[in-house]
Amino acid sequence: MPSAVATHSHRPTTKVLPKSFKSKKATKGALRDQAKGKVPNEKGQRKTPHQQVMSKFDRRNQAKQRQLAKHREHQKETSVFTGRDGAPRIVAVVPLCADVIVSEAIKSLNSSLDIESEVPETSFRVSVDRFKQKLQYVPVRRDLTAAIDAARIADYVLFVLSSEVEVDALGELIIRSIENQGMSTLFTAVQNLDKIQPAKARPDVVKSLASFMTHFHPGQEKIYSLDSRQESSNLMRSLCTTTPKGINWRDQRSWMLVDEVQWPSTENESTVLTGVVRGKGLKADRLVHVGDWGTFQIEKITAAPLPTKKRKDDAMAVEETEAENVLEVPDEDQDDLAELAPEEITMDDAEMEGDIAEPTKQKGVLLDDHHYFSEDEPEVYAPPKKLPKGTSSYQAAWYLDDVSDSESELDDQEMEDAQDEALPAAPEDGMEGIAHREPTEAAMSEYPQSEMFIEPDEDEDAAQLEAYRARKRDEVEDDKEFPDEIELHPNVLARERLAKYRGLKSLRTSPWNTEEDRPYQPEEWSRLLQISDYKSSRNRSIREALVGGVAPGTRVHIHLRGVPKDLRKSYSSSGPVTLFSLLRHENKKTSLNFDITHKEDYEKSIKAKEELIVQCGPRRFIVNPLFSLSGNTENDVHKYCRYLHPGQSAIASFMGPITWGAVPTLFFKRTVPAEGDEGSSVPLQLVATGTARAPSTARVVAKRVILTGHPYHIHKKVVTIRYMFFNREDVEWFKALPLWTKRGRAGYIKEALGTHGYFKANFDGRINPQDAVGVSLYKRVWPRNAIPFTGPLLEEGASESQNDAMDEDIQ
């Protein structure tokens, strides 16, 4: 056993150093000395004074206040449905498949809560005692017009699918139309799911239908089965308790689903529409638009409470109807039905006789706001001199033509370098699109000397022109680089064919002389509504609808003036009739503009001035819209587009009544089904969608035509051009217009050569022999008038498009 055993040893000292991060017993003075003037890190501390003084209790109280405010807002949104006399929740039941029976779907929903009620073809009410709510069903046929009208005034839209039949072309058209016009809360149900055998295949069917609906509405992941009592009751619970999402443009106005129409028995009586006011308060001073009937004035608004039952002597007695209770009548501020301003008073011809001056005979085309070469004495072209910077016109006379200054050449080069920084633009748009450096394409390295011009033979010249245009036509069809290009016949005078056209140095900045357009403007153009400040006018009209009028949720009789008797014959109680109150000025016509986007489902291009059916808010029109480029320009001039190609967006313009706000717009087109597709397609397609934007009568839509020529002889920067004009007079008339080439060169006409339209031109650089020389001309085109659309959208034997009116490319 070892004698020595290892012993344990402690540390040599018992002193414990204080922990540096412990500062509980440090005084304020010690901490101040320790900081040595350093500012403490404020990361994580509350910055605002409100946060600094707010305790935990205050924060909890603030969160509770936010919760209560949100609850009050929810109660305010649903207050129109509460109470014994509350408005019913409108449910539009829309079938998407051919074998869907709407009445059976409504019976399945009612039976799930033990509600016994007949299901008529018209809208009807049911009382849901379990949730203390009232529902108003709007059964819809498989009709596009009825489905759109019902979804427009519905709080809830219920799409009913079939478990056996797929959604056809008409069903998809209904889905897309309702989706793009704006709709409230959406639910989807399936019918006849129990017929799927075996039973284990039913979940796959529901999953397939859910995948189909999420393609159009990503939030529609739940598909309710109407054959299941449990799912039907869950759907009824959602209909009775969910707050409807609403539609923004609809909620800015007063609207109503018409329950009953009372036609007048005599001429002195008025037509009475009965329903529950929704949205904003209904005012008797504002006009109302009823379905496809038109716009009318209100004579008066009277109360129409439902008959109530009260218990008396242990027997049920129906309370007698009280005397007519007038809620509101129009006053002197009532809107009239005039669409245009009154005609201006014109002065007598005798008084104006002395002031009338003979029109000046112009000798040249209008360029920007001036007719060049129209003076009495012929204008002699003076080539610009190279002068030092700051030289006055008097001093310039003392410089000879052969004198140059080195500094001036540097200044010119600096100006060209500065122009290189301009925004990119097409050459045909004007001065912004010209190139400011020599082209890099393979070009002639040596140029022949100037030769005497020889007049060509007429037959040979005509044959060369035909061969040139045939080769060029193929290039245009392949590349579509010049969509505005036109070709003149050699026997047609360009100055007569293009008499309404003018030149612009820049499409974006050059001033547009409106005086030249007055002889061609439509007769009612000066009588259209002029809006100087659109935003303030819109806000004023919308704010005006916030106060006053009959309160929402009130059941009323609306007495209308001047309803045509012919409407009684075409009226059908099976389809929904909607009433919308128009805001102030919404019946007056102006030049309307809409953002329009081509639908990808429609593969063909839409031609401008082609007949389309437009639905904007509660109204429908037949229009021939103009298409133009969007964006803001300095001169408010926008290029006209002849076509709207798939995937493109533009501005559609036409004359019609104004609609305040950004209202969704649908563009329909009647089509002829292709061979073999008669059974699988419908004769109407949704070709484009859009949104209403600010109307303006000052917005100029300019149609552009491009005349192109071929470089015949090239000598440095001097080029002889042919095939643009075909007589000397046309060259002299259009002499002031700037020239441009496809590759970005800019030039001007120097002089005419011969009598066949050849001319000599100067350019700012050498041009390629394969280049094409062009000149741009512009003419203002005017929006066409919209015609109110009546009748169903899918009526058989519908009128075809007016193709004759759309073929106007130049005139």
GROMACS .gro file of C-alpha atoms in nm, residues 505-783:
model
  279
  505LYS     CA    1  -4.306   6.705  -8.630
  506SER     CA    2  -4.364   6.501  -8.314
  507LEU     CA    3  -4.663   6.287  -8.227
  508ARG     CA    4  -4.603   6.342  -7.856
  509THR     CA    5  -4.525   6.714  -7.829
  510SER     CA    6  -4.640   6.897  -8.144
  511PRO     CA    7  -4.947   7.120  -8.096
  512TRP     CA    8  -5.272   7.006  -8.258
  513ASN     CA    9  -5.464   7.283  -8.434
  514THR     CA   10  -5.828   7.218  -8.345
  515GLU     CA   11  -5.960   7.493  -8.573
  516GLU     CA   12  -5.887   7.273  -8.874
  517ASP     CA   13  -6.112   6.999  -8.729
  518ARG     CA   14  -6.428   7.204  -8.684
  519PRO     CA   15  -6.570   7.142  -9.034
  520TYR     CA   16  -6.547   6.766  -8.979
  521GLN     CA   17  -6.660   6.727  -8.617
  522PRO     CA   18  -7.001   6.563  -8.544
  523GLU     CA   19  -7.299   6.790  -8.512
  524GLU     CA   20  -7.356   6.713  -8.142
  525TRP     CA   21  -6.989   6.741  -8.045
  526SER     CA   22  -7.020   7.099  -7.917
  527ARG     CA   23  -7.326   6.998  -7.711
  528LEU     CA   24  -7.155   6.720  -7.518
  529LEU     CA   25  -7.087   6.744  -7.146
  530GLN     CA   26  -6.762   6.932  -7.080
  531ILE     CA   27  -6.576   6.822  -6.765
  532SER     CA   28  -6.285   7.043  -6.665
  533ASP     CA   29  -6.190   6.856  -6.346
  534TYR     CA   30  -6.303   6.495  -6.353
  535LYS     CA   31  -6.185   6.393  -6.005
  536SER     CA   32  -6.358   6.673  -5.818
  537SER     CA   33  -6.679   6.631  -6.021
  538ARG     CA   34  -6.680   6.257  -5.956
  539ASN     CA   35  -6.617   6.296  -5.583
  540ARG     CA   36  -6.887   6.561  -5.555
  541SER     CA   37  -7.145   6.340  -5.727
  542ILE     CA   38  -7.057   6.036  -5.513
  543ARG     CA   39  -7.057   6.232  -5.186
  544GLU     CA   40  -7.394   6.379  -5.275
  545ALA     CA   41  -7.546   6.028  -5.271
  546LEU     CA   42  -7.423   5.959  -4.916
  547VAL     CA   43  -7.687   6.170  -4.742
  548GLY     CA   44  -8.063   6.202  -4.777
  549GLY     CA   45  -8.317   5.992  -4.960
  550VAL     CA   46  -8.525   5.695  -4.851
  551ALA     CA   47  -8.323   5.483  -4.609
  552PRO     CA   48  -8.189   5.147  -4.730
  553GLY     CA   49  -8.399   4.848  -4.621
  554THR     CA   50  -8.730   5.028  -4.678
  555ARG     CA   51  -8.988   4.861  -4.897
  556VAL     CA   52  -9.130   5.126  -5.132
  557HIS     CA   53  -9.347   5.191  -5.434
  558ILE     CA   54  -9.164   5.395  -5.700
  559HIS     CA   55  -9.393   5.582  -5.938
  560LEU     CA   56  -9.224   5.642  -6.275
  561ARG     CA   57  -9.316   5.891  -6.544
  562GLY     CA   58  -9.330   5.830  -6.916
  563VAL     CA   59  -9.285   5.451  -6.928
  564PRO     CA   60  -9.373   5.337  -7.284
  565LYS     CA   61  -9.677   5.113  -7.318
  566ASP     CA   62  -9.493   4.878  -7.553
  567LEU     CA   63  -9.281   4.752  -7.263
  568ARG     CA   64  -9.584   4.580  -7.113
  569LYS     CA   65  -9.596   4.338  -7.406
  570SER     CA   66  -9.228   4.245  -7.381
  571TYR     CA   67  -9.227   4.229  -6.999
  572SER     CA   68  -9.180   3.883  -6.851
  573SER     CA   69  -9.208   3.823  -6.479
  574SER     CA   70  -8.977   3.520  -6.498
  575GLY     CA   71  -8.666   3.733  -6.555
  576PRO     CA   72  -8.522   3.965  -6.287
  577VAL     CA   73  -8.592   4.337  -6.325
  578THR     CA   74  -8.333   4.567  -6.170
  579LEU     CA   75  -8.351   4.937  -6.084
  580PHE     CA   76  -8.046   5.157  -6.033
  581SER     CA   77  -8.050   5.520  -5.927
  582LEU     CA   78  -7.815   5.727  -6.143
  583LEU     CA   79  -7.583   5.981  -5.991
  584ARG     CA   80  -7.604   6.345  -6.095
  585HIS     CA   81  -7.519   6.407  -6.465
  586GLU     CA   82  -7.502   6.033  -6.542
  587ASN     CA   83  -7.762   6.070  -6.816
  588LYS     CA   84  -7.563   6.334  -7.007
  589LYS     CA   85  -7.357   6.235  -7.306
  590THR     CA   86  -6.988   6.295  -7.348
  591SER     CA   87  -6.685   6.133  -7.510
  592LEU     CA   88  -6.623   5.819  -7.302
  593ASN     CA   89  -6.290   5.641  -7.263
  594PHE     CA   90  -6.239   5.287  -7.138
  595ASP     CA   91  -5.929   5.083  -7.064
  596ILE     CA   92  -5.983   4.773  -7.278
  597THR     CA   93  -5.788   4.446  -7.268
  598HIS     CA   94  -5.825   4.175  -7.530
  599LYS     CA   95  -5.936   3.845  -7.378
  600GLU     CA   96  -5.694   3.560  -7.436
  601ASP     CA   97  -5.983   3.319  -7.494
  602TYR     CA   98  -6.077   3.503  -7.813
  603GLU     CA   99  -5.806   3.424  -8.065
  604LYS     CA  100  -5.898   3.674  -8.338
  605SER     CA  101  -5.812   4.042  -8.354
  606ILE     CA  102  -6.083   4.303  -8.296
  607LYS     CA  103  -6.113   4.566  -8.566
  608ALA     CA  104  -6.177   4.926  -8.469
  609LYS     CA  105  -6.526   5.059  -8.548
  610GLU     CA  106  -6.653   4.702  -8.537
  611GLU     CA  107  -6.995   4.658  -8.379
  612LEU     CA  108  -6.971   4.546  -8.017
  613ILE     CA  109  -7.218   4.517  -7.729
  614VAL     CA  110  -7.091   4.701  -7.421
  615GLN     CA  111  -7.216   4.665  -7.066
  616CYS     CA  112  -7.100   4.937  -6.828
  617GLY     CA  113  -7.262   4.923  -6.485
  618PRO     CA  114  -7.640   4.893  -6.519
  619ARG     CA  115  -7.654   4.992  -6.889
  620ARG     CA  116  -7.584   4.821  -7.221
  621PHE     CA  117  -7.505   4.983  -7.556
  622ILE     CA  118  -7.431   4.894  -7.916
  623VAL     CA  119  -7.110   5.076  -8.002
  624ASN     CA  120  -6.848   5.108  -8.274
  625PRO     CA  121  -6.549   5.202  -8.057
  626LEU     CA  122  -6.225   5.367  -8.161
  627PHE     CA  123  -5.904   5.211  -8.031
  628SER     CA  124  -5.607   5.431  -7.941
  629LEU     CA  125  -5.284   5.402  -7.748
  630SER     CA  126  -5.297   5.471  -7.376
  631GLY     CA  127  -5.066   5.695  -7.177
  632ASN     CA  128  -5.029   6.065  -7.105
  633THR     CA  129  -4.881   6.290  -7.372
  634GLU     CA  130  -4.792   6.657  -7.361
  635ASN     CA  131  -5.034   6.749  -7.640
  636ASP     CA  132  -5.308   6.494  -7.550
  637VAL     CA  133  -5.278   6.334  -7.897
  638HIS     CA  134  -5.297   5.954  -7.913
  639LYS     CA  135  -5.241   5.730  -8.212
  640TYR     CA  136  -5.539   5.545  -8.350
  641CYS     CA  137  -5.512   5.164  -8.363
  642ARG     CA  138  -5.683   4.983  -8.648
  643TYR     CA  139  -5.682   4.650  -8.462
  644LEU     CA  140  -5.672   4.523  -8.105
  645HIS     CA  141  -5.464   4.207  -8.123
  646PRO     CA  142  -5.480   3.923  -7.867
  647GLY     CA  143  -5.311   4.015  -7.542
  648GLN     CA  144  -5.298   4.387  -7.619
  649SER     CA  145  -5.450   4.676  -7.423
  650ALA     CA  146  -5.572   5.010  -7.553
  651ILE     CA  147  -5.827   5.288  -7.493
  652ALA     CA  148  -6.176   5.239  -7.641
  653SER     CA  149  -6.368   5.562  -7.711
  654PHE     CA  150  -6.729   5.632  -7.808
  655MET     CA  151  -7.000   5.887  -7.729
  656GLY     CA  152  -7.247   5.791  -7.459
  657PRO     CA  153  -7.382   5.879  -7.113
  658ILE     CA  154  -7.118   5.922  -6.847
  659THR     CA  155  -7.067   5.675  -6.563
  660TRP     CA  156  -6.881   5.809  -6.259
  661GLY     CA  157  -6.605   5.595  -6.112
  662ALA     CA  158  -6.398   5.297  -6.223
  663VAL     CA  159  -6.685   5.073  -6.330
  664PRO     CA  160  -6.609   4.729  -6.484
  665THR     CA  161  -6.703   4.705  -6.851
  666LEU     CA  162  -6.775   4.401  -7.070
  667PHE     CA  163  -6.735   4.393  -7.449
  668PHE     CA  164  -6.936   4.127  -7.634
  669LYS     CA  165  -6.926   4.044  -8.004
  670ARG     CA  166  -7.170   3.844  -8.211
  671THR     CA  167  -6.986   3.568  -8.392
  672VAL     CA  168  -7.069   3.305  -8.651
  673PRO     CA  169  -6.966   2.955  -8.535
  674ALA     CA  170  -6.715   2.782  -8.760
  675GLU     CA  171  -6.806   2.473  -8.953
  676GLY     CA  172  -6.833   2.178  -8.720
  677ASP     CA  173  -6.859   2.396  -8.407
  678GLU     CA  174  -7.227   2.483  -8.430
  679GLY     CA  175  -7.321   2.271  -8.130
  680SER     CA  176  -7.020   2.350  -7.912
  681SER     CA  177  -7.010   2.731  -7.934
  682VAL     CA  178  -7.248   3.021  -7.880
  683PRO     CA  179  -7.311   3.306  -8.126
  684LEU     CA  180  -7.185   3.561  -7.870
  685GLN     CA  181  -6.841   3.583  -7.715
  686LEU     CA  182  -6.683   3.797  -7.446
  687VAL     CA  183  -6.397   3.941  -7.651
  688ALA     CA  184  -6.262   4.206  -7.413
  689THR     CA  185  -6.297   4.355  -7.066
  690GLY     CA  186  -6.222   4.701  -6.940
  691THR     CA  187  -6.273   4.976  -6.685
  692ALA     CA  188  -6.426   5.320  -6.723
  693ARG     CA  189  -6.175   5.603  -6.703
  694ALA     CA  190  -6.198   5.981  -6.719
  695PRO     CA  191  -6.400   6.104  -7.021
  696SER     CA  192  -6.262   6.392  -7.224
  697THR     CA  193  -6.368   6.582  -7.535
  698ALA     CA  194  -6.018   6.733  -7.563
  699ARG     CA  195  -5.851   6.395  -7.616
  700VAL     CA  196  -5.744   6.374  -7.981
  701VAL     CA  197  -5.741   6.034  -8.148
  702ALA     CA  198  -5.520   6.072  -8.456
  703LYS     CA  199  -5.527   5.817  -8.736
  704ARG     CA  200  -5.189   5.786  -8.901
  705VAL     CA  201  -5.116   5.692  -9.260
  706ILE     CA  202  -4.767   5.633  -9.390
  707LEU     CA  203  -4.662   5.694  -9.750
  708THR     CA  204  -4.341   5.512  -9.838
  709GLY     CA  205  -4.098   5.557 -10.119
  710HIS     CA  206  -3.798   5.377 -10.262
  711PRO     CA  207  -3.444   5.525 -10.287
  712TYR     CA  208  -3.376   5.548 -10.660
  713HIS     CA  209  -3.038   5.727 -10.673
  714ILE     CA  210  -2.810   5.785 -10.374
  715HIS     CA  211  -2.533   6.042 -10.368
  716LYS     CA  212  -2.392   6.085 -10.018
  717LYS     CA  213  -2.678   6.247  -9.823
  718VAL     CA  214  -2.877   6.346 -10.131
  719VAL     CA  215  -3.125   6.081 -10.242
  720THR     CA  216  -3.371   6.063 -10.533
  721ILE     CA  217  -3.694   5.895 -10.416
  722ARG     CA  218  -3.977   5.744 -10.620
  723TYR     CA  219  -4.309   5.564 -10.568
  724MET     CA  220  -4.417   5.796 -10.285
  725PHE     CA  221  -4.602   6.043 -10.511
  726PHE     CA  222  -4.698   6.020 -10.876
  727ASN     CA  223  -4.722   6.382 -10.989
  728ARG     CA  224  -4.530   6.701 -10.932
  729GLU     CA  225  -4.820   6.886 -10.767
  730ASP     CA  226  -4.838   6.631 -10.484
  731VAL     CA  227  -4.466   6.673 -10.416
  732GLU     CA  228  -4.506   7.050 -10.391
  733TRP     CA  229  -4.810   7.013 -10.163
  734PHE     CA  230  -4.641   6.779  -9.914
  735LYS     CA  231  -4.298   6.943  -9.944
  736ALA     CA  232  -4.298   7.070  -9.583
  737LEU     CA  233  -4.338   6.725  -9.425
  738PRO     CA  234  -4.032   6.571  -9.257
  739LEU     CA  235  -3.903   6.245  -9.402
  740TRP     CA  236  -3.779   5.945  -9.206
  741THR     CA  237  -3.641   5.602  -9.286
  742LYS     CA  238  -3.694   5.262  -9.137
  743ARG     CA  239  -3.345   5.270  -8.988
  744GLY     CA  240  -3.389   5.606  -8.819
  745ARG     CA  241  -3.256   5.866  -9.066
  746ALA     CA  242  -3.435   6.204  -9.091
  747GLY     CA  243  -3.457   6.434  -9.389
  748TYR     CA  244  -3.661   6.680  -9.592
  749ILE     CA  245  -3.778   6.723  -9.950
  750LYS     CA  246  -3.538   6.945 -10.143
  751GLU     CA  247  -3.700   6.975 -10.485
  752ALA     CA  248  -3.934   6.795 -10.722
  753LEU     CA  249  -3.794   6.615 -11.028
  754GLY     CA  250  -3.995   6.570 -11.346
  755THR     CA  251  -4.369   6.513 -11.360
  756HIS     CA  252  -4.397   6.155 -11.225
  757GLY     CA  253  -4.361   6.233 -10.855
  758TYR     CA  254  -3.986   6.183 -10.824
  759PHE     CA  255  -3.812   6.419 -10.586
  760LYS     CA  256  -3.473   6.490 -10.437
  761ALA     CA  257  -3.430   6.476 -10.058
  762ASN     CA  258  -3.154   6.557  -9.811
  763PHE     CA  259  -3.092   6.336  -9.506
  764ASP     CA  260  -2.889   6.377  -9.191
  765GLY     CA  261  -2.670   6.080  -9.278
  766ARG     CA  262  -2.602   5.819  -9.539
  767ILE     CA  263  -2.892   5.583  -9.594
  768ASN     CA  264  -2.887   5.220  -9.692
  769PRO     CA  265  -3.004   5.129 -10.046
  770GLN     CA  266  -3.234   4.868  -9.888
  771ASP     CA  267  -3.392   5.128  -9.659
  772ALA     CA  268  -3.747   5.256  -9.705
  773VAL     CA  269  -3.830   5.626  -9.690
  774GLY     CA  270  -4.159   5.727  -9.528
  775VAL     CA  271  -4.369   6.028  -9.441
  776SER     CA  272  -4.634   6.031  -9.165
  777LEU     CA  273  -4.973   6.203  -9.198
  778TYR     CA  274  -5.240   6.235  -8.929
  779LYS     CA  275  -5.614   6.292  -8.924
  780ARG     CA  276  -5.842   6.329  -8.626
  781VAL     CA  277  -6.109   6.062  -8.601
  782TRP     CA  278  -6.423   6.120  -8.398
  783PRO     CA  279  -6.593   5.876  -8.159
   0.00000   0.00000   0.00000
